[in-house]
Coordinates of N, CA, C and O in Angstrom, one line a residue:
M18 N -90.9 -89.5 -56.4 CA -90.5 -89.4 -55.0 C -90.4 -87.9 -54.7 O -89.8 -87.1 -55.3
A19 N -91.1 -87.5 -53.6 CA -91.1 -86.1 -53.1 C -89.8 -85.9 -52.2 O -89.7 -86.5 -51.2
T20 N -88.9 -85.0 -52.7 CA -87.7 -84.8 -51.9 C -87.9 -83.5 -51.1 O -88.5 -82.5 -51.6
R21 N -87.3 -83.5 -49.9 CA -87.4 -82.4 -49.0 C -85.9 -82.0 -48.7 O -85.1 -82.8 -48.5
I22 N -85.7 -80.7 -48.5 CA -84.5 -80.2 -47.9 C -84.8 -79.9 -46.5 O -85.7 -79.0 -46.2
R23 N -84.2 -80.6 -45.5 CA -84.6 -80.4 -44.1 C -83.4 -80.5 -43.2 O -82.3 -80.9 -43.6
L24 N -83.7 -80.3 -41.9 CA -82.6 -80.3 -40.9 C -82.7 -81.7 -40.2 O -83.7 -82.3 -40.0
Q25 N -81.5 -82.2 -40.0 CA -81.4 -83.5 -39.2 C -80.6 -83.1 -37.9 O -79.5 -82.7 -37.9
R26 N -81.3 -83.4 -36.8 CA -80.8 -83.0 -35.5 C -79.7 -83.9 -35.0 O -79.7 -85.1 -35.1
H27 N -78.6 -83.2 -34.5 CA -77.5 -83.9 -33.8 C -77.2 -83.1 -32.5 O -77.9 -82.1 -32.3
G28 N -76.3 -83.5 -31.8 CA -75.9 -82.7 -30.6 C -76.5 -83.3 -29.3 O -77.4 -84.2 -29.4
R29 N -76.2 -82.7 -28.2 CA -76.7 -83.2 -27.0 C -78.0 -82.4 -26.6 O -78.4 -81.5 -27.3
K30 N -78.6 -82.8 -25.5 CA -79.8 -82.1 -25.0 C -79.5 -80.6 -24.7 O -78.5 -80.2 -24.2
S31 N -80.4 -79.8 -25.2 CA -80.3 -78.3 -25.1 C -79.1 -77.7 -25.8 O -78.8 -76.6 -25.5
Y32 N -78.5 -78.4 -26.7 CA -77.4 -77.9 -27.5 C -77.5 -78.6 -28.9 O -76.6 -79.4 -29.2
A33 N -78.5 -78.2 -29.6 CA -78.7 -78.8 -30.9 C -77.7 -78.3 -32.0 O -77.3 -77.2 -32.0
F34 N -77.4 -79.2 -32.9 CA -76.5 -79.0 -34.0 C -77.2 -79.7 -35.2 O -77.6 -80.9 -35.0
Y35 N -77.3 -79.1 -36.3 CA -78.1 -79.7 -37.4 C -77.3 -79.9 -38.7 O -76.4 -79.1 -39.0
S36 N -77.6 -81.0 -39.4 CA -77.1 -81.2 -40.7 C -78.3 -80.8 -41.7 O -79.4 -81.1 -41.4
I37 N -77.9 -80.2 -42.8 CA -78.9 -79.8 -43.8 C -78.8 -81.0 -44.8 O -77.8 -81.2 -45.4
V38 N -79.9 -81.7 -45.0 CA -79.9 -82.9 -45.8 C -81.0 -82.9 -46.9 O -82.0 -82.2 -46.7
I39 N -80.8 -83.6 -47.9 CA -81.9 -83.9 -48.9 C -82.4 -85.3 -48.6 O -81.6 -86.3 -48.5
A40 N -83.7 -85.4 -48.3 CA -84.3 -86.7 -47.9 C -85.7 -86.9 -48.6 O -86.3 -85.9 -49.0
D41 N -86.1 -88.1 -48.6 CA -87.4 -88.5 -49.1 C -88.4 -87.9 -48.0 O -88.1 -88.0 -46.8
A42 N -89.5 -87.4 -48.4 CA -90.4 -86.8 -47.5 C -91.0 -87.9 -46.5 O -91.4 -87.5 -45.4
R43 N -91.0 -89.2 -46.9 CA -91.5 -90.2 -46.0 C -90.4 -90.7 -45.0 O -90.8 -91.5 -44.1
A44 N -89.2 -90.4 -45.2 CA -88.1 -90.8 -44.3 C -88.2 -90.1 -42.9 O -88.7 -89.0 -42.8
P45 N -87.8 -90.8 -41.8 CA -87.8 -90.2 -40.5 C -86.9 -89.0 -40.4 O -85.9 -88.9 -41.2
R46 N -87.1 -88.1 -39.5 CA -86.3 -86.9 -39.4 C -84.8 -87.1 -39.3 O -84.1 -86.5 -40.0
D47 N -84.4 -88.0 -38.5 CA -83.0 -88.3 -38.3 C -82.6 -89.6 -39.0 O -81.5 -90.2 -38.8
G48 N -83.4 -90.0 -40.0 CA -83.2 -91.3 -40.6 C -82.4 -91.2 -41.9 O -81.6 -90.3 -42.1
R49 N -82.8 -92.0 -42.9 CA -82.2 -92.1 -44.2 C -82.3 -90.8 -45.0 O -83.3 -90.2 -45.0
F50 N -81.2 -90.4 -45.6 CA -81.2 -89.2 -46.5 C -80.4 -89.5 -47.8 O -79.7 -90.5 -47.9
I51 N -80.7 -88.7 -48.7 CA -80.0 -88.8 -50.1 C -78.6 -88.2 -50.1 O -77.7 -88.8 -50.6
E52 N -78.6 -87.0 -49.6 CA -77.3 -86.2 -49.7 C -77.3 -85.2 -48.5 O -78.3 -84.6 -48.2
K53 N -76.1 -85.0 -48.0 CA -75.9 -84.0 -47.0 C -75.2 -82.8 -47.7 O -74.2 -82.9 -48.3
I54 N -75.9 -81.6 -47.6 CA -75.4 -80.5 -48.3 C -74.8 -79.4 -47.4 O -74.4 -78.4 -47.8
G55 N -74.9 -79.6 -46.1 CA -74.3 -78.6 -45.2 C -74.6 -78.8 -43.7 O -75.3 -79.8 -43.4
T56 N -74.2 -77.8 -42.9 CA -74.5 -77.9 -41.5 C -75.0 -76.5 -41.0 O -74.8 -75.5 -41.7
Y57 N -75.7 -76.5 -39.9 CA -76.3 -75.3 -39.3 C -76.1 -75.4 -37.8 O -76.6 -76.4 -37.2
N58 N -75.5 -74.4 -37.2 CA -75.2 -74.4 -35.8 C -75.9 -73.1 -35.2 O -75.3 -72.0 -35.3
P59 N -77.1 -73.2 -34.6 CA -77.7 -72.0 -34.0 C -77.2 -71.6 -32.7 O -77.6 -70.6 -32.1
N60 N -76.2 -72.3 -32.1 CA -75.7 -72.0 -30.8 C -74.7 -70.8 -30.8 O -74.4 -70.3 -29.8
T61 N -74.2 -70.5 -32.0 CA -73.2 -69.4 -32.1 C -74.0 -68.1 -32.4 O -75.1 -68.1 -32.8
N62 N -73.3 -67.0 -32.2 CA -74.0 -65.7 -32.5 C -73.1 -64.9 -33.4 O -72.0 -64.5 -33.1
P63 N -73.5 -64.7 -34.7 CA -74.7 -65.2 -35.3 C -74.6 -66.7 -35.7 O -73.5 -67.3 -35.6
A64 N -75.7 -67.3 -36.0 CA -75.7 -68.7 -36.3 C -74.7 -69.1 -37.4 O -74.6 -68.3 -38.4
T65 N -74.0 -70.2 -37.3 CA -73.1 -70.6 -38.3 C -73.7 -71.5 -39.3 O -74.3 -72.5 -38.9
V66 N -73.5 -71.2 -40.6 CA -74.0 -72.1 -41.7 C -72.9 -72.4 -42.6 O -72.1 -71.6 -43.1
D67 N -72.7 -73.7 -42.8 CA -71.7 -74.2 -43.8 C -72.5 -75.0 -44.8 O -73.1 -76.0 -44.6
L68 N -72.5 -74.4 -46.1 CA -73.4 -74.9 -47.1 C -72.6 -75.2 -48.4 O -71.8 -74.3 -48.8
K69 N -72.9 -76.3 -49.0 CA -72.4 -76.5 -50.4 C -73.4 -75.8 -51.3 O -74.4 -76.3 -51.7
F70 N -73.0 -74.6 -51.7 CA -73.9 -73.7 -52.4 C -74.4 -74.3 -53.8 O -75.6 -74.3 -54.1
D71 N -73.4 -74.9 -54.5 CA -73.8 -75.4 -55.9 C -74.8 -76.6 -55.7 O -75.7 -76.7 -56.5
R72 N -74.6 -77.5 -54.7 CA -75.5 -78.6 -54.6 C -76.9 -78.1 -54.1 O -77.9 -78.7 -54.5
A73 N -76.9 -77.2 -53.2 CA -78.1 -76.6 -52.7 C -78.9 -76.0 -53.9 O -80.1 -76.2 -54.0
L74 N -78.2 -75.3 -54.7 CA -78.8 -74.6 -55.9 C -79.4 -75.7 -56.8 O -80.5 -75.6 -57.4
Y75 N -78.6 -76.8 -57.0 CA -79.0 -77.9 -57.9 C -80.3 -78.5 -57.4 O -81.3 -78.7 -58.2
W76 N -80.4 -78.8 -56.1 CA -81.6 -79.4 -55.6 C -82.8 -78.5 -55.6 O -83.9 -78.9 -55.8
V77 N -82.6 -77.2 -55.3 CA -83.7 -76.2 -55.4 C -84.2 -76.1 -56.8 O -85.4 -76.1 -57.1
M78 N -83.3 -76.1 -57.8 CA -83.7 -76.0 -59.2 C -84.4 -77.3 -59.6 O -85.2 -77.3 -60.5
T79 N -84.0 -78.5 -59.1 CA -84.6 -79.7 -59.4 C -86.1 -79.8 -58.9 O -86.9 -80.6 -59.4
G80 N -86.3 -79.1 -57.8 CA -87.7 -79.1 -57.3 C -87.8 -79.6 -55.8 O -89.0 -79.8 -55.4
A81 N -86.7 -79.8 -55.2 CA -86.8 -80.2 -53.8 C -87.4 -79.1 -52.9 O -87.0 -78.0 -53.1
Q82 N -88.4 -79.5 -52.1 CA -89.0 -78.5 -51.2 C -88.4 -78.3 -49.9 O -88.3 -79.3 -49.1
P83 N -87.9 -77.1 -49.5 CA -87.3 -77.0 -48.2 C -88.3 -76.7 -47.1 O -89.4 -76.3 -47.4
T84 N -88.0 -77.0 -45.9 CA -88.8 -76.7 -44.7 C -88.7 -75.2 -44.5 O -87.8 -74.5 -45.1
D85 N -89.5 -74.6 -43.6 CA -89.4 -73.2 -43.4 C -88.1 -72.7 -42.9 O -87.6 -71.7 -43.4
T86 N -87.5 -73.4 -42.0 CA -86.2 -73.0 -41.4 C -85.1 -73.1 -42.5 O -84.3 -72.2 -42.7
V87 N -85.1 -74.1 -43.3 CA -84.1 -74.3 -44.3 C -84.3 -73.3 -45.4 O -83.4 -72.8 -46.0
R88 N -85.6 -72.9 -45.7 CA -85.9 -71.9 -46.7 C -85.2 -70.6 -46.3 O -84.6 -69.9 -47.1
N89 N -85.4 -70.2 -45.0 CA -84.8 -69.0 -44.5 C -83.2 -69.1 -44.6 O -82.6 -68.1 -44.9
I90 N -82.7 -70.2 -44.3 CA -81.2 -70.4 -44.3 C -80.7 -70.2 -45.8 O -79.8 -69.5 -46.1
L91 N -81.4 -70.9 -46.7 CA -81.0 -70.8 -48.1 C -81.2 -69.4 -48.7 O -80.4 -69.0 -49.5
S92 N -82.2 -68.8 -48.3 CA -82.5 -67.4 -48.7 C -81.4 -66.5 -48.2 O -80.9 -65.6 -48.9
R93 N -81.0 -66.6 -46.9 CA -79.9 -65.8 -46.4 C -78.6 -66.1 -47.0 O -77.8 -65.2 -47.2
E94 N -78.4 -67.3 -47.5 CA -77.1 -67.6 -48.1 C -77.1 -67.3 -49.6 O -76.0 -67.3 -50.2
G95 N -78.2 -66.9 -50.2 CA -78.3 -66.4 -51.5 C -78.7 -67.5 -52.6 O -78.6 -67.2 -53.8
V96 N -79.1 -68.7 -52.1 CA -79.5 -69.7 -53.1 C -80.7 -69.3 -53.9 O -80.8 -69.4 -55.1
Y97 N -81.7 -68.7 -53.2 CA -82.9 -68.3 -53.9 C -82.7 -67.1 -54.8 O -83.3 -66.9 -55.8
M98 N -81.8 -66.2 -54.4 CA -81.4 -65.0 -55.2 C -80.8 -65.5 -56.5 O -81.1 -65.1 -57.6
K99 N -79.9 -66.5 -56.4 CA -79.3 -67.1 -57.6 C -80.3 -67.8 -58.5 O -80.3 -67.7 -59.7
K100 N -81.2 -68.5 -57.9 CA -82.3 -69.2 -58.6 C -83.1 -68.2 -59.4 O -83.5 -68.3 -60.6
H101 N -83.5 -67.1 -58.7 CA -84.2 -66.0 -59.3 C -83.5 -65.4 -60.6 O -84.1 -65.2 -61.6
L102 N -82.2 -65.2 -60.4 CA -81.4 -64.6 -61.5 C -81.3 -65.6 -62.6 O -81.3 -65.2 -63.8
L103 N -81.1 -66.9 -62.3 CA -81.0 -67.9 -63.4 C -82.3 -68.0 -64.1 O -82.4 -68.3 -65.3
G104 N -83.5 -67.8 -63.4 CA -84.8 -67.8 -64.1 C -84.9 -66.6 -65.1 O -85.4 -66.8 -66.2
G105 N -84.3 -65.5 -64.7 CA -84.3 -64.3 -65.6 C -83.4 -64.6 -66.8 O -83.8 -64.2 -68.0
V106 N -82.3 -65.3 -66.6 CA -81.4 -65.7 -67.8 C -82.2 -66.6 -68.7 O -82.1 -66.5 -69.9
A107 N -82.9 -67.6 -68.1 CA -83.6 -68.6 -69.0 C -84.7 -67.9 -69.8 O -85.0 -68.3 -70.9
K108 N -85.3 -66.8 -69.2 CA -86.4 -66.1 -70.0 C -85.8 -65.1 -70.9 O -86.6 -64.5 -71.7
G109 N -84.5 -64.9 -70.9 CA -83.9 -63.9 -71.8 C -84.0 -62.5 -71.3 O -83.8 -61.6 -72.1
A110 N -84.2 -62.2 -70.1 CA -84.3 -60.9 -69.6 C -82.9 -60.2 -69.6 O -82.8 -59.0 -69.8
F111 N -81.9 -61.0 -69.3 CA -80.6 -60.5 -69.3 C -79.6 -61.6 -69.4 O -80.0 -62.8 -69.4
G112 N -78.3 -61.3 -69.7 CA -77.3 -62.3 -69.9 C -76.8 -63.0 -68.6 O -77.0 -62.5 -67.5
E113 N -76.1 -64.1 -68.8 CA -75.5 -64.8 -67.7 C -74.5 -63.9 -67.0 O -74.4 -64.0 -65.7
A114 N -73.7 -63.2 -67.7 CA -72.6 -62.3 -67.1 C -73.3 -61.3 -66.2 O -72.8 -61.0 -65.1
E115 N -74.4 -60.7 -66.7 CA -75.1 -59.6 -66.0 C -75.7 -60.2 -64.7 O -75.7 -59.6 -63.6
A116 N -76.2 -61.5 -64.8 CA -76.8 -62.1 -63.6 C -75.7 -62.4 -62.6 O -76.0 -62.2 -61.4
E117 N -74.5 -62.8 -63.0 CA -73.4 -63.1 -62.1 C -73.0 -61.8 -61.4 O -72.7 -61.8 -60.2
A118 N -73.0 -60.7 -62.2 CA -72.6 -59.4 -61.6 C -73.6 -58.9 -60.6 O -73.2 -58.4 -59.5
K119 N -74.9 -59.1 -60.9 CA -75.9 -58.7 -59.9 C -75.8 -59.6 -58.6 O -76.0 -59.1 -57.5
F120 N -75.5 -60.9 -58.8 CA -75.4 -61.7 -57.7 C -74.2 -61.3 -56.8 O -74.3 -61.3 -55.6
E121 N -73.1 -61.0 -57.4 CA -71.9 -60.6 -56.7 C -72.1 -59.3 -56.0 O -71.7 -59.1 -54.8
A122 N -72.8 -58.4 -56.6 CA -73.2 -57.1 -56.0 C -74.1 -57.3 -54.7 O -73.8 -56.7 -53.7
W123 N -75.0 -58.2 -54.9 CA -75.9 -58.5 -53.7 C -75.1 -59.2 -52.6 O -75.3 -58.8 -51.4
K124 N -74.2 -60.1 -53.0 CA -73.4 -60.8 -52.0 C -72.5 -59.8 -51.2 O -72.4 -59.9 -50.0
N125 N -71.8 -58.9 -52.0 CA -71.0 -57.9 -51.3 C -71.8 -57.0 -50.4 O -71.3 -56.6 -49.3
N126 N -72.9 -56.6 -50.9 CA -73.8 -55.7 -50.1 C -74.2 -56.4 -48.8 O -74.2 -55.8 -47.7
K127 N -74.5 -57.7 -48.9 CA -74.9 -58.5 -47.7 C -73.7 -58.6 -46.7 O -73.9 -58.4 -45.5
Q128 N -72.5 -58.9 -47.3 CA -71.3 -59.0 -46.4 C -71.0 -57.7 -45.7 O -70.6 -57.7 -44.6
N129 N -71.1 -56.6 -46.5 CA -70.9 -55.3 -45.9 C -71.8 -55.0 -44.7 O -71.5 -54.4 -43.7
G130 N -73.1 -55.4 -44.9 CA -74.1 -55.2 -43.9 C -73.8 -56.0 -42.6 O -73.9 -55.6 -41.5
L131 N -73.3 -57.3 -42.8 CA -72.9 -58.1 -41.7 C -71.7 -57.6 -41.0 O -71.6 -57.6 -39.8
A132 N -70.8 -57.1 -41.8 CA -69.5 -56.5 -41.2 C -69.9 -55.3 -40.3 O -69.4 -55.1 -39.2
A133 N -70.8 -54.5 -40.8 CA -71.2 -53.3 -40.1 C -72.0 -53.7 -38.8 O -71.8 -53.1 -37.7
L134 N -72.8 -54.7 -38.9 CA -73.5 -55.2 -37.7 C -72.5 -55.8 -36.7 O -72.7 -55.5 -35.5
K135 N -71.5 -56.5 -37.1 CA -70.5 -57.0 -36.2 C -69.7 -55.9 -35.5 O -69.5 -55.9 -34.3
A136 N -69.4 -54.9 -36.3 CA -68.6 -53.7 -35.8 C -69.5 -53.0 -34.7 O -69.0 -52.6 -33.7
K137 N -70.8 -52.9 -35.0 CA -71.7 -52.2 -34.1 C -71.8 -53.0 -32.8 O -71.8 -52.4 -31.7
T138 N -71.9 -54.3 -32.8 CA -72.0 -55.1 -31.6 C -70.7 -55.0 -30.8 O -70.7 -55.0 -29.6
E139 N -69.6 -55.1 -31.5 CA -68.2 -54.9 -30.9 C -68.1 -53.6 -30.1 O -67.7 -53.5 -29.0
E140 N -68.6 -52.5 -30.8 CA -68.5 -51.2 -30.2 C -69.4 -51.1 -29.0 O -69.1 -50.5 -28.0
A141 N -70.6 -51.8 -29.1 CA -71.5 -51.8 -28.0 C -70.9 -52.5 -26.8 O -71.0 -52.1 -25.6
K142 N -70.2 -53.6 -27.1 CA -69.6 -54.4 -26.0 C -68.5 -53.6 -25.3 O -68.3 -53.6 -24.1
K143 N -67.7 -52.8 -26.1 CA -66.6 -52.0 -25.6 C -67.2 -50.9 -24.7 O -66.7 -50.6 -23.6
A144 N -68.3 -50.3 -25.2 CA -68.9 -49.2 -24.4 C -69.5 -49.7 -23.1 O -69.3 -49.1 -22.1
E145 N -70.1 -50.9 -23.2 CA -70.6 -51.5 -22.0 C -69.5 -51.8 -21.0 O -69.6 -51.6 -19.8
A146 N -68.4 -52.4 -21.4 CA -67.3 -52.7 -20.6 C -66.7 -51.4 -20.0 O -66.4 -51.4 -18.7
K147 N -66.6 -50.4 -20.7 CA -66.1 -49.1 -20.2 C -67.0 -48.5 -19.2 O -66.6 -48.0 -18.1
A148 N -68.3 -48.6 -19.4 CA -69.3 -48.1 -18.4 C -69.2 -48.9 -17.1 O -69.3 -48.3 -16.0
R149 N -69.1 -50.2 -17.2 CA -68.9 -51.0 -16.0 C -67.7 -50.7 -15.3 O -67.7 -50.6 -14.0
L150 N -66.6 -50.5 -16.0 CA -65.3 -50.1 -15.3 C -65.4 -48.8 -14.6 O -65.0 -48.6 -13.5
E151 N -66.1 -47.8 -15.3 CA -66.3 -46.5 -14.6 C -67.2 -46.6 -13.4 O -66.9 -46.0 -12.3
A152 N -68.2 -47.4 -13.5 CA -69.1 -47.6 -12.3 C -68.3 -48.3 -11.2 O -68.5 -47.9 -10.0
E153 N -67.5 -49.3 -11.5 CA -66.7 -50.0 -10.5 C -65.7 -49.0 -9.8 O -65.5 -49.0 -8.6
K154 N -65.1 -48.2 -10.6 CA -64.2 -47.2 -10.1 C -64.9 -46.2 -9.1 O -64.3 -45.9 -8.1
K155 N -66.1 -45.8 -9.5 CA -66.8 -44.9 -8.7 C -67.2 -45.6 -7.3 O -67.1 -45.0 -6.3
V156 N -67.6 -46.8 -7.4 CA -67.9 -47.6 -6.2 C -66.7 -47.7 -5.3 O -66.8 -47.6 -4.1
N157 N -65.6 -48.1 -5.9 CA -64.3 -48.2 -5.2 C -63.9 -46.9 -4.5 O -63.4 -46.9 -3.4
E158 N -64.1 -45.8 -5.2 CA -63.7 -44.5 -4.6 C -64.6 -44.2 -3.4 O -64.1 -43.7 -2.4
E159 N -65.9 -44.5 -3.5 CA -66.8 -44.3 -2.4 C -66.5 -45.2 -1.2 O -66.5 -44.7 -0.1
K160 N -66.1 -46.4 -1.5 CA -65.7 -47.3 -0.4 C -64.4 -46.8 0.3 O -64.3 -46.8 1.5
A161 N -63.5 -46.3 -0.6 CA -62.2 -45.8 0.0 C -62.5 -44.6 0.8 O -61.9 -44.4 1.9
K162 N -63.3 -43.7 0.4 CA -63.7 -42.5 1.1 C -64.3 -42.8 2.4 O -64.0 -42.3 3.5
A163 N -65.3 -43.8 2.4 CA -66.0 -44.2 3.6 C -65.0 -44.8 4.6 O -65.0 -44.6 5.8
L164 N -64.0 -45.6 4.1 CA -63.0 -46.3 4.9 C -62.1 -45.2 5.5 O -61.8 -45.3 6.7
A165 N -61.7 -44.2 4.7 CA -60.8 -43.2 5.2 C -61.5 -42.4 6.4 O -60.9 -42.0 7.4
E166 N -62.8 -42.1 6.2 CA -63.6 -41.4 7.2 C -63.7 -42.2 8.5 O -63.5 -41.7 9.6
K167 N -63.9 -43.5 8.3 CA -64.0 -44.4 9.5 C -62.7 -44.4 10.2 O -62.6 -44.3 11.5
K168 N -61.6 -44.5 9.5 CA -60.2 -44.6 10.1 C -59.9 -43.3 10.8 O -59.4 -43.2 11.9
A169 N -60.3 -42.1 10.2 CA -60.1 -40.8 10.8 C -60.9 -40.7 12.1 O -60.4 -40.2 13.1
A170 N -62.2 -41.2 12.0 CA -63.0 -41.1 13.3 C -62.4 -42.0 14.4 O -62.4 -41.6 15.5
E171 N -61.9 -43.2 14.0 CA -61.3 -44.0 15.0 C -60.0 -43.4 15.6 O -59.7 -43.5 16.8
A172 N -59.2 -42.8 14.7 CA -58.0 -42.1 15.1 C -58.3 -40.9 16.1 O -57.6 -40.7 17.1
A173 N -59.4 -40.2 15.7 CA -59.8 -39.1 16.6 C -60.3 -39.6 17.9 O -59.9 -39.0 19.0
A174 N -61.0 -40.7 17.9 CA -61.5 -41.3 19.2 C -60.3 -41.7 20.0 O -60.3 -41.5 21.3
K175 N -59.3 -42.4 19.4 CA -58.1 -42.8 20.2 C -57.4 -41.6 20.7 O -56.9 -41.7 21.9
A176 N -57.2 -40.6 19.9 CA -56.5 -39.4 20.4 C -57.2 -38.7 21.5 O -56.6 -38.3 22.5
E177 N -58.5 -38.7 21.4 CA -59.4 -38.1 22.5 C -59.2 -38.9 23.8 O -59.1 -38.4 24.9
A178 N -59.3 -40.2 23.6 CA -59.2 -41.1 24.8 C -57.8 -41.0 25.4 O -57.6 -41.0 26.6
A179 N -56.8 -40.9 24.6 CA -55.4 -40.7 25.1 C -55.3 -39.4 25.8 O -54.6 -39.3 26.9
A180 N -55.9 -38.3 25.3 CA -55.8 -37.0 25.9 C -56.6 -37.0 27.2 O -56.1 -36.4 28.2
E181 N -57.7 -37.7 27.3 CA -58.4 -37.8 28.6 C -57.6 -38.6 29.6 O -57.6 -38.3 30.8
A182 N -56.9 -39.6 29.1 CA -56.1 -40.4 30.0 C -55.0 -39.6 30.6 O -54.6 -39.7 31.8
T183 N -54.4 -38.8 29.8 CA -53.2 -38.0 30.3 C -53.7 -36.9 31.2 O -53.0 -36.5 32.1
T184 N -54.9 -36.3 31.0 CA -55.4 -35.3 31.9 C -55.8 -35.8 33.2 O -55.7 -35.2 34.2
E185 N -56.3 -37.1 33.2 CA -56.7 -37.7 34.4 C -55.5 -38.1 35.3 O -55.5 -38.0 36.5
E186 N -54.4 -38.5 34.6 CA -53.2 -38.9 35.3 C -52.5 -37.7 35.9 O -51.9 -37.8 37.0
A187 N -52.5 -36.6 35.3 CA -51.8 -35.4 35.7 C -52.3 -34.9 37.1 O -51.5 -34.7 38.0
P188 N -53.6 -34.8 37.4 CA -54.0 -34.3 38.7 C -53.8 -35.4 39.8 O -53.5 -35.1 40.9
A189 N -53.8 -36.7 39.4 CA -53.6 -37.7 40.4 C -52.1 -37.7 40.8 O -51.8 -38.1 41.9
A190 N -51.2 -37.3 40.0 CA -49.8 -37.3 40.3 C -49.5 -36.2 41.3 O -48.6 -36.2 42.0
E191 N -50.3 -35.1 41.4 CA -50.0 -34.0 42.3 C -50.3 -34.3 43.7 O -50.2 -34.6 44.6

């Protein structure tokens, strides 16, 4: 039986949510499956993956073939790195403890990179918000200045009209 690791679609229209499943290659996309090993939500930023790492590693080592998207997900989560290291242990290139140390170092490096990326996006959001606030303040100052000029012009016009009215009344009174 040819087993595949693939995505099973759930969710509503235009808002997909996927389960990562092990299924027979002949089974329908959303049909019968052997085991559910995780979920994948591409709607969040970054995409959220909840994976049973040991079961995914077991199925990859057994020979289950993933689809392209699932292969990318498993690679990003480190399943293929662990498989590669276990292959080196089987060949005698290095010990299991050394393989585990290399995997932990890779995992920490990846997490540090993700943390730096998140910090960079947060910093960019803060800078954008600050720039918008400054632009809004500038626009508000220009509006206030224009309004003050308009009020001053209206006040001057009223004062001039009042002055004209008083000068016209004075000769009529004589």
